[in-house]
């Protein structure tokens, strides 16, 4: 793995990124100072991203992203399609490699070092739009296989844990079904349970409800709200503005690979700072 | 107030044509053209099958033990097959020129193989330890009755050791893992080395020097599996035993040269037994190698990738016959003079790697059908490359490519006949040799039909088995 990653980097070559527009620099530097002060006092940062830049080939997807997430904080990331939301949160558990900037997760910096990537993935769970359950295993096996093989947990204990989390997402009776025999909403809840079985400190959600029918969206959002109440740190890319309003501590709005603005939900929805945010909100809410 | 909505009750579907007559009408006589085809087909079958059955069964000569019986029957105007020929030669067909007093070794090898394959090939019936123990017990009893005490002792160890291994786990607590991977790996390496050395010296001291290296290596592999995989299922251990322990056992059983068993050189080997040895080792080696090749071909490491691609493309570009020729004629030229390398072994390697290249491409096709999300989900859960491939990606891939793999297994089995070109007599080769026997001239048909039927039985078995696997996995998740 290590060699693979290193080889990838070698061939891609190291790119130098030059120049940033004025607004952004002022914006970020003031924000950095702000968060620095805060973190010293009452925030226990679990994720810190600074000056993150990423390219796909020649395409600059993420432009100088600065962001911190405190323990127990719920952050909703929103923005138009193609703005780099998925790419950003996929960088946090190294499903994508970044070329510039630093990402710290729970104090560990993400580099090409496999050991660190491993440690970070230990702390970070991720949910996907299309669930990505393992189709050749029963639901119970889906939940137990990772604790048993990655954490070397005894099978009996892993089963117990699995049932505990299935209970929590309210589908204990599906344990012996195969994922394809479950509805989309159930599959997403199974995926949440699978993630929880690895006992993550942070959970990333990449549009967890956008492949679902309206009736199923609610059951997944309920589970996520429940999770939020239990104090889990969550970063959630979603278009569910209702969820953002009720659950999020902070809303981050991205466009064109930049963070345009971030604010607490109250201010974000009632008092957006940029015209881009206003247009986006009017579109999302009108629809 | 809104009205209450009630779902409409379901009705049974309207009557359709049912029963045998209905089936016939739908399938055989649905239109004039279809009726004509049915009649033509029935006529063709009537024209072909009865004469074949008459030749092969009713008019055939089954009893007797010399050519005279068949000749007199033919003189009486009876045009049937002479199965006496096959009956008299049966031992040759089965064992080739393997010396007669040593043939029990082949029987023992296949008996042990049979009993160890039963739970592996029908895992649904032998899920529980108890049922596996039952099969194992039967195996031990059969081996004891047919072959005596010493083989039975081996059989006991071979069938019941997996139960022991399943219970042993070197990773009991998460704390042990926390204790540091590096030190664990170091102790593990020392442990494995100690096991290998201990087994090596004890086997040597026991006076079986030739067996020391293979036996200690297989002990090493077993302890490596124990170390790295923590807790494995019973059936997984049985597979590991099949590959590590049974292969060593089978090798020494067939070749001999230890424990007072006379050595039987491979040019005495032949017949169905040789066919099965070539096919079995070919399949057993080609599948794992092909998985590695397929993974290598998709690797991001340029060196590995280039090596795999060039191997696959090279092998796919040459016919099997020439691979076998190269193995038997060219290969020795590259070896120093005093090093000899058994001809059969070279053929085995040739067949295995030839099919590995083909199967690698089949597997690569399957790998491409696995969605990217599966890799991402696994990685996000902390899976590392080999574990992810072994437990998440490969199981799905192999299920997808069952038909392609079965195809390759079938053609591998039939291509074992090509070892004839380097002078090894497999079932077909022996059949040909038997026809040339001056005492039995003129029974070509019988020999070919017999060889054909035996091949067909094995191929049909593989084919049915693959269909069964496909159905099993299809119902699971489609
Ligand atoms: N592997 C890739 N190679 C090249 N370009 C990519 C790759 N992945 C994403 N992109 C591009 O990067 C941009 C950002 O993608 P990303 O998936 O992060 O957007 P997003 O904000 O999540 O959008 P959506 O709401 O549609 O999911 C898009 O323009 C996309 O085309
Ligand atoms: Mg996205």
GROMACS .gro file of N, CA and C in nm, chain B residues 295-417:
model
  369
  582UNK      N    1  -0.446  -1.000  -1.002
  582UNK     CA    2  -0.421  -0.886  -0.913
  582UNK      C    3  -0.298  -0.809  -0.959
  583UNK      N    4  -0.196  -0.884  -1.000
  583UNK     CA    5  -0.073  -0.820  -1.046
  583UNK      C    6  -0.098  -0.735  -1.169
  584UNK      N    7  -0.183  -0.785  -1.257
  584UNK     CA    8  -0.209  -0.711  -1.379
  584UNK      C    9  -0.281  -0.581  -1.350
  585UNK      N   10  -0.357  -0.578  -1.240
  585UNK     CA   11  -0.427  -0.454  -1.206
  585UNK      C   12  -0.350  -0.370  -1.105
  586UNK      N   13  -0.230  -0.416  -1.070
  586UNK     CA   14  -0.152  -0.346  -0.969
  586UNK      C   15  -0.106  -0.209  -1.020
  587UNK      N   16  -0.079  -0.121  -0.925
  587UNK     CA   17  -0.029   0.010  -0.965
  587UNK      C   18   0.123   0.013  -0.969
  588UNK      N   19   0.185  -0.096  -0.925
  588UNK     CA   20   0.330  -0.103  -0.932
  588UNK      C   21   0.371  -0.141  -1.073
  589UNK      N   22   0.444  -0.052  -1.140
  589UNK     CA   23   0.474  -0.078  -1.282
  589UNK      C   24   0.549  -0.209  -1.305
  590UNK      N   25   0.642  -0.242  -1.216
  590UNK     CA   26   0.722  -0.363  -1.238
  590UNK      C   27   0.635  -0.487  -1.232
  591UNK      N   28   0.557  -0.496  -1.125
  591UNK     CA   29   0.468  -0.611  -1.108
  591UNK      C   30   0.373  -0.621  -1.227
  592UNK      N   31   0.317  -0.507  -1.261
  592UNK     CA   32   0.219  -0.505  -1.369
  592UNK      C   33   0.280  -0.553  -1.501
  593UNK      N   34   0.397  -0.500  -1.532
  593UNK     CA   35   0.461  -0.539  -1.658
  593UNK      C   36   0.492  -0.688  -1.660
  594UNK      N   37   0.544  -0.737  -1.548
  594UNK     CA   38   0.576  -0.880  -1.541
  594UNK      C   39   0.452  -0.964  -1.568
  595UNK      N   40   0.344  -0.931  -1.500
  595UNK     CA   41   0.221  -1.010  -1.513
  595UNK      C   42   0.167  -1.000  -1.655
  596UNK      N   43   0.162  -0.878  -1.707
  596UNK     CA   44   0.108  -0.861  -1.842
  596UNK      C   45   0.192  -0.940  -1.942
  597UNK      N   46   0.325  -0.930  -1.932
  597UNK     CA   47   0.403  -1.000  -2.033
  597UNK      C   48   0.392  -1.150  -2.018
  598UNK      N   49   0.385  -1.200  -1.895
  598UNK     CA   50   0.366  -1.344  -1.879
  598UNK      C   51   0.235  -1.389  -1.943
  599UNK      N   52   0.128  -1.318  -1.908
  599UNK     CA   53  -0.004  -1.358  -1.959
  599UNK      C   54  -0.006  -1.352  -2.112
  600UNK      N   55   0.046  -1.241  -2.165
  600UNK     CA   56   0.038  -1.228  -2.310
  600UNK      C   57   0.127  -1.330  -2.381
  601UNK      N   58   0.241  -1.360  -2.320
  601UNK     CA   59   0.329  -1.460  -2.380
  601UNK      C   60   0.260  -1.596  -2.384
  602UNK      N   61   0.205  -1.636  -2.270
  602UNK     CA   62   0.145  -1.769  -2.263
  602UNK      C   63   0.023  -1.779  -2.352
  603UNK      N   64  -0.053  -1.670  -2.358
  603UNK     CA   65  -0.172  -1.675  -2.442
  603UNK      C   66  -0.137  -1.681  -2.589
  604UNK      N   67  -0.013  -1.643  -2.620
  604UNK     CA   68   0.027  -1.642  -2.760
  604UNK      C   69   0.080  -1.774  -2.811
  605UNK      N   70   0.103  -1.871  -2.720
  605UNK     CA   71   0.156  -1.998  -2.769
  605UNK      C   72   0.059  -2.111  -2.739
  606UNK      N   73   0.058  -2.217  -2.824
  606UNK     CA   74  -0.029  -2.331  -2.798
  606UNK      C   75   0.026  -2.416  -2.683
  607UNK      N   76  -0.064  -2.486  -2.614
  607UNK     CA   77  -0.023  -2.569  -2.501
  607UNK      C   78   0.078  -2.674  -2.545
  608UNK      N   79   0.058  -2.729  -2.664
  608UNK     CA   80   0.150  -2.832  -2.711
  608UNK      C   81   0.293  -2.780  -2.713
  609UNK      N   82   0.308  -2.655  -2.758
  609UNK     CA   83   0.445  -2.605  -2.765
  609UNK      C   84   0.498  -2.572  -2.626
  610UNK      N   85   0.409  -2.533  -2.533
  610UNK     CA   86   0.454  -2.513  -2.396
  610UNK      C   87   0.507  -2.645  -2.340
  611UNK      N   88   0.433  -2.753  -2.366
  611UNK     CA   89   0.475  -2.883  -2.316
  611UNK      C   90   0.606  -2.927  -2.381
  612UNK      N   91   0.618  -2.903  -2.512
  612UNK     CA   92   0.742  -2.937  -2.582
  612UNK      C   93   0.858  -2.860  -2.522
  613UNK      N   94   0.835  -2.731  -2.503
  613UNK     CA   95   0.940  -2.648  -2.446
  613UNK      C   96   0.979  -2.701  -2.310
  614UNK      N   97   0.877  -2.737  -2.231
  614UNK     CA   98   0.906  -2.787  -2.097
  614UNK      C   99   0.989  -2.914  -2.103
  615UNK      N  100   0.963  -2.999  -2.201
  615UNK     CA  101   1.035  -3.126  -2.200
  615UNK      C  102   1.164  -3.123  -2.280
  616UNK      N  103   1.171  -3.039  -2.384
  616UNK     CA  104   1.290  -3.042  -2.468
  616UNK      C  105   1.382  -2.924  -2.442
  617UNK      N  106   1.323  -2.803  -2.438
  617UNK     CA  107   1.405  -2.684  -2.427
  617UNK      C  108   1.455  -2.663  -2.285
  618UNK      N  109   1.366  -2.682  -2.191
  618UNK     CA  110   1.396  -2.647  -2.052
  618UNK      C  111   1.523  -2.713  -1.999
  619UNK      N  112   1.542  -2.845  -2.024
  619UNK     CA  113   1.663  -2.911  -1.974
  619UNK      C  114   1.791  -2.849  -2.029
  620UNK      N  115   1.782  -2.785  -2.144
  620UNK     CA  116   1.903  -2.724  -2.202
  620UNK      C  117   1.956  -2.611  -2.114
  621UNK      N  118   1.862  -2.546  -2.043
  621UNK     CA  119   1.903  -2.434  -1.959
  621UNK      C  120   1.955  -2.479  -1.823
  622UNK      N  121   1.936  -2.605  -1.791
  622UNK     CA  122   1.976  -2.652  -1.659
  622UNK      C  123   2.118  -2.705  -1.665
  623UNK      N  124   2.189  -2.691  -1.555
  623UNK     CA  125   2.322  -2.754  -1.550
  623UNK      C  126   2.308  -2.906  -1.567
  624UNK      N  127   2.414  -2.970  -1.609
  624UNK     CA  128   2.400  -3.107  -1.655
  624UNK      C  129   2.354  -3.207  -1.548
  625UNK      N  130   2.408  -3.189  -1.429
  625UNK     CA  131   2.377  -3.290  -1.327
  625UNK      C  132   2.241  -3.269  -1.261
  626UNK      N  133   2.177  -3.157  -1.292
  626UNK     CA  134   2.045  -3.132  -1.234
  626UNK      C  135   1.939  -3.195  -1.324
  627UNK      N  136   1.865  -3.288  -1.270
  627UNK     CA  137   1.755  -3.341  -1.350
  627UNK      C  138   1.626  -3.294  -1.288
  628UNK      N  139   1.531  -3.281  -1.374
  628UNK     CA  140   1.407  -3.221  -1.333
  628UNK      C  141   1.301  -3.309  -1.396
  629UNK      N  142   1.224  -3.374  -1.315
  629UNK     CA  143   1.135  -3.477  -1.366
  629UNK      C  144   1.046  -3.429  -1.481
  630UNK      N  145   1.027  -3.516  -1.578
  630UNK     CA  146   0.949  -3.481  -1.696
  630UNK      C  147   0.803  -3.448  -1.659
  631UNK      N  148   0.748  -3.533  -1.571
  631UNK     CA  149   0.609  -3.511  -1.531
  631UNK      C  150   0.595  -3.376  -1.460
  632UNK      N  151   0.693  -3.350  -1.374
  632UNK     CA  152   0.687  -3.223  -1.300
  632UNK      C  153   0.687  -3.106  -1.396
  633UNK      N  154   0.771  -3.117  -1.500
  633UNK     CA  155   0.777  -3.008  -1.598
  633UNK      C  156   0.643  -2.993  -1.670
  634UNK      N  157   0.583  -3.107  -1.703
  634UNK     CA  158   0.452  -3.101  -1.770
  634UNK      C  159   0.348  -3.038  -1.678
  635UNK      N  160   0.355  -3.075  -1.547
  635UNK     CA  161   0.259  -3.019  -1.451
  635UNK      C  162   0.272  -2.868  -1.445
  636UNK      N  163   0.397  -2.824  -1.435
  636UNK     CA  164   0.418  -2.680  -1.427
  636UNK      C  165   0.369  -2.612  -1.554
  637UNK      N  166   0.400  -2.674  -1.668
  637UNK     CA  167   0.356  -2.618  -1.796
  637UNK      C  168   0.205  -2.602  -1.801
  638UNK      N  169   0.133  -2.711  -1.769
  638UNK     CA  170  -0.014  -2.706  -1.775
  638UNK      C  171  -0.067  -2.602  -1.678
  639UNK      N  172  -0.014  -2.603  -1.553
  639UNK     CA  173  -0.066  -2.512  -1.451
  639UNK      C  174  -0.048  -2.367  -1.493
  640UNK      N  175   0.071  -2.333  -1.539
  640UNK     CA  176   0.094  -2.192  -1.572
  640UNK      C  177   0.021  -2.151  -1.699
  641UNK      N  178   0.009  -2.244  -1.791
  641UNK     CA  179  -0.067  -2.215  -1.912
  641UNK      C  180  -0.210  -2.177  -1.877
  642UNK      N  181  -0.272  -2.261  -1.795
  642UNK     CA  182  -0.411  -2.230  -1.760
  642UNK      C  183  -0.422  -2.113  -1.665
  643UNK      N  184  -0.318  -2.093  -1.583
  643UNK     CA  185  -0.320  -1.978  -1.493
  643UNK      C  186  -0.334  -1.849  -1.575
  644UNK      N  187  -0.264  -1.843  -1.688
  644UNK     CA  188  -0.270  -1.721  -1.769
  644UNK      C  189  -0.412  -1.698  -1.821
  645UNK      N  190  -0.475  -1.805  -1.868
  645UNK     CA  191  -0.612  -1.788  -1.918
  645UNK      C  192  -0.707  -1.750  -1.806
  646UNK      N  193  -0.695  -1.821  -1.694
  646UNK     CA  194  -0.788  -1.795  -1.585
  646UNK      C  195  -0.766  -1.657  -1.527
  647UNK      N  196  -0.642  -1.610  -1.533
  647UNK     CA  197  -0.615  -1.474  -1.483
  647UNK      C  198  -0.699  -1.372  -1.559
  648UNK      N  199  -0.713  -1.392  -1.688
  648UNK     CA  200  -0.792  -1.298  -1.767
  648UNK      C  201  -0.940  -1.308  -1.733
  649UNK      N  202  -0.985  -1.431  -1.707
  649UNK     CA  203  -1.125  -1.447  -1.665
  649UNK      C  204  -1.149  -1.373  -1.534
  650UNK      N  205  -1.056  -1.391  -1.442
  650UNK     CA  206  -1.071  -1.328  -1.310
  650UNK      C  207  -1.060  -1.176  -1.321
  651UNK      N  208  -0.972  -1.131  -1.409
  651UNK     CA  209  -0.960  -0.986  -1.426
  651UNK      C  210  -1.093  -0.928  -1.476
  652UNK      N  211  -1.157  -1.002  -1.567
  652UNK     CA  212  -1.289  -0.958  -1.613
  652UNK      C  213  -1.385  -0.943  -1.496
  653UNK      N  214  -1.381  -1.040  -1.404
  653UNK     CA  215  -1.467  -1.032  -1.286
  653UNK      C  216  -1.432  -0.915  -1.198
  654UNK      N  217  -1.301  -0.893  -1.181
  654UNK     CA  218  -1.257  -0.782  -1.096
  654UNK      C  219  -1.309  -0.650  -1.147
  655UNK      N  220  -1.314  -0.638  -1.282
  655UNK     CA  221  -1.359  -0.512  -1.338
  655UNK      C  222  -1.507  -0.488  -1.314
  656UNK      N  223  -1.578  -0.596  -1.283
  656UNK     CA  224  -1.722  -0.580  -1.260
  656UNK      C  225  -1.754  -0.541  -1.116
  657UNK      N  226  -1.653  -0.541  -1.029
  657UNK     CA  227  -1.679  -0.506  -0.889
  657UNK      C  228  -1.680  -0.353  -0.879
  658UNK      N  229  -1.788  -0.297  -0.825
  658UNK     CA  230  -1.796  -0.150  -0.819
  658UNK      C  231  -1.686  -0.091  -0.730
  659UNK      N  232  -1.643   0.029  -0.766
  659UNK     CA  233  -1.539   0.098  -0.692
  659UNK      C  234  -1.580   0.116  -0.545
  660UNK      N  235  -1.710   0.132  -0.526
  660UNK     CA  236  -1.760   0.155  -0.391
  660UNK      C  237  -1.724   0.045  -0.293
  661UNK      N  238  -1.711  -0.079  -0.344
  661UNK     CA  239  -1.676  -0.189  -0.255
  661UNK      C  240  -1.536  -0.169  -0.198
  662UNK      N  241  -1.443  -0.127  -0.284
  662UNK     CA  242  -1.308  -0.101  -0.238
  662UNK      C  243  -1.310   0.014  -0.138
  663UNK      N  244  -1.386   0.118  -0.172
  663UNK     CA  245  -1.386   0.237  -0.086
  663UNK      C  246  -1.444   0.206   0.050
  664UNK      N  247  -1.555   0.131   0.051
  664UNK     CA  248  -1.616   0.097   0.179
  664UNK      C  249  -1.519   0.016   0.262
  665UNK      N  250  -1.453  -0.080   0.198
  665UNK     CA  251  -1.359  -0.163   0.273
  665UNK      C  252  -1.244  -0.079   0.328
  666UNK      N  253  -1.189   0.008   0.243
  666UNK     CA  254  -1.077   0.091   0.289
  666UNK      C  255  -1.120   0.180   0.403
  667UNK      N  256  -1.241   0.238   0.389
  667UNK     CA  257  -1.287   0.330   0.493
  667UNK      C  258  -1.304   0.257   0.625
  668UNK      N  259  -1.332   0.125   0.618
  668UNK     CA  260  -1.345   0.049   0.742
  668UNK      C  261  -1.210   0.004   0.795
  669UNK      N  262  -1.105   0.039   0.723
  669UNK     CA  263  -0.971   0.007   0.772
  669UNK      C  264  -0.910  -0.120   0.715
  670UNK      N  265  -0.970  -0.173   0.609
  670UNK     CA  266  -0.916  -0.297   0.552
  670UNK      C  267  -0.787  -0.267   0.476
  671UNK      N  268  -0.690  -0.356   0.493
  671UNK     CA  269  -0.567  -0.342   0.417
  671UNK      C  270  -0.578  -0.426   0.289
  672UNK      N  271  -0.485  -0.401   0.195
  672UNK     CA  272  -0.498  -0.457   0.060
  672UNK      C  273  -0.527  -0.607   0.056
  673UNK      N  274  -0.440  -0.687   0.118
  673UNK     CA  275  -0.455  -0.832   0.100
  673UNK      C  276  -0.580  -0.885   0.168
  674UNK      N  277  -0.609  -0.832   0.285
  674UNK     CA  278  -0.730  -0.878   0.353
  674UNK      C  279  -0.853  -0.838   0.274
  675UNK      N  280  -0.851  -0.717   0.222
  675UNK     CA  281  -0.966  -0.668   0.145
  675UNK      C  282  -0.985  -0.756   0.022
  676UNK      N  283  -0.875  -0.783  -0.048
  676UNK     CA  284  -0.885  -0.868  -0.166
  676UNK      C  285  -0.938  -1.006  -0.128
  677UNK      N  286  -0.881  -1.061  -0.022
  677UNK     CA  287  -0.913  -1.199   0.015
  677UNK      C  288  -1.055  -1.217   0.064
  678UNK      N  289  -1.107  -1.120   0.139
  678UNK     CA  290  -1.236  -1.143   0.202
  678UNK      C  291  -1.350  -1.063   0.141
  679UNK      N  292  -1.320  -0.953   0.076
  679UNK     CA  293  -1.428  -0.870   0.024
  679UNK      C  294  -1.435  -0.878  -0.128
  680UNK      N  295  -1.323  -0.858  -0.194
  680UNK     CA  296  -1.327  -0.845  -0.340
  680UNK      C  297  -1.326  -0.982  -0.409
  681UNK      N  298  -1.230  -1.067  -0.373
  681UNK     CA  299  -1.219  -1.196  -0.441
  681UNK      C  300  -1.344  -1.284  -0.428
  682UNK      N  301  -1.401  -1.297  -0.310
  682UNK     CA  302  -1.521  -1.380  -0.303
  682UNK      C  303  -1.629  -1.335  -0.401
  683UNK      N  304  -1.646  -1.203  -0.413
  683UNK     CA  305  -1.746  -1.154  -0.508
  683UNK      C  306  -1.704  -1.181  -0.651
  684UNK      N  307  -1.575  -1.159  -0.678
  684UNK     CA  308  -1.525  -1.179  -0.814
  684UNK      C  309  -1.541  -1.324  -0.857
  685UNK      N  310  -1.498  -1.415  -0.770
  685UNK     CA  311  -1.502  -1.556  -0.808
  685UNK      C  312  -1.645  -1.601  -0.834
  686UNK      N  313  -1.739  -1.548  -0.755
  686UNK     CA  314  -1.878  -1.584  -0.780
  686UNK      C  315  -1.923  -1.539  -0.917
  687UNK      N  316  -1.875  -1.422  -0.956
  687UNK     CA  317  -1.914  -1.371  -1.088
  687UNK      C  318  -1.858  -1.455  -1.201
  688UNK      N  319  -1.739  -1.511  -1.182
  688UNK     CA  320  -1.672  -1.575  -1.294
  688UNK      C  321  -1.679  -1.728  -1.289
  689UNK      N  322  -1.771  -1.780  -1.209
  689UNK     CA  323  -1.784  -1.926  -1.204
  689UNK      C  324  -1.797  -1.989  -1.343
  690UNK      N  325  -1.883  -1.940  -1.431
  690UNK     CA  326  -1.894  -2.006  -1.563
  690UNK      C  327  -1.761  -2.005  -1.640
  691UNK      N  328  -1.691  -1.893  -1.635
  691UNK     CA  329  -1.564  -1.885  -1.706
  691UNK      C  330  -1.460  -1.978  -1.648
  692UNK      N  331  -1.457  -1.987  -1.514
  692UNK     CA  332  -1.359  -2.075  -1.451
  692UNK      C  333  -1.392  -2.220  -1.481
  693UNK      N  334  -1.522  -2.253  -1.477
  693UNK     CA  335  -1.562  -2.391  -1.506
  693UNK      C  336  -1.519  -2.428  -1.647
  694UNK      N  337  -1.536  -2.338  -1.739
  694UNK     CA  338  -1.491  -2.357  -1.876
  694UNK      C  339  -1.344  -2.394  -1.881
  695UNK      N  340  -1.265  -2.316  -1.808
  695UNK     CA  341  -1.121  -2.341  -1.809
  695UNK      C  342  -1.085  -2.472  -1.741
  696UNK      N  343  -1.154  -2.504  -1.632
  696UNK     CA  344  -1.128  -2.631  -1.565
  696UNK      C  345  -1.158  -2.747  -1.661
  697UNK      N  346  -1.270  -2.735  -1.731
  697UNK     CA  347  -1.307  -2.842  -1.825
  697UNK      C  348  -1.202  -2.858  -1.933
  698UNK      N  349  -1.158  -2.747  -1.990
  698UNK     CA  350  -1.064  -2.765  -2.099
  698UNK      C  351  -0.928  -2.808  -2.045
  699UNK      N  352  -0.897  -2.769  -1.921
  699UNK     CA  353  -0.773  -2.820  -1.860
  699UNK      C  354  -0.779  -2.971  -1.848
  700UNK      N  355  -0.893  -3.020  -1.797
  700UNK     CA  356  -0.907  -3.165  -1.780
  700UNK      C  357  -0.888  -3.237  -1.912
  701UNK      N  358  -0.945  -3.182  -2.017
  701UNK     CA  359  -0.935  -3.251  -2.145
  701UNK      C  360  -0.798  -3.232  -2.209
  702UNK      N  361  -0.735  -3.119  -2.180
  702UNK     CA  362  -0.603  -3.096  -2.238
  702UNK      C  363  -0.494  -3.179  -2.172
  703UNK      N  364  -0.527  -3.246  -2.061
  703UNK     CA  365  -0.426  -3.335  -2.003
  703UNK      C  366  -0.386  -3.442  -2.104
  704UNK      N  367  -0.473  -3.470  -2.201
  704UNK     CA  368  -0.439  -3.571  -2.302
  704UNK      C  369  -0.318  -3.528  -2.384
   0.00000   0.00000   0.00000
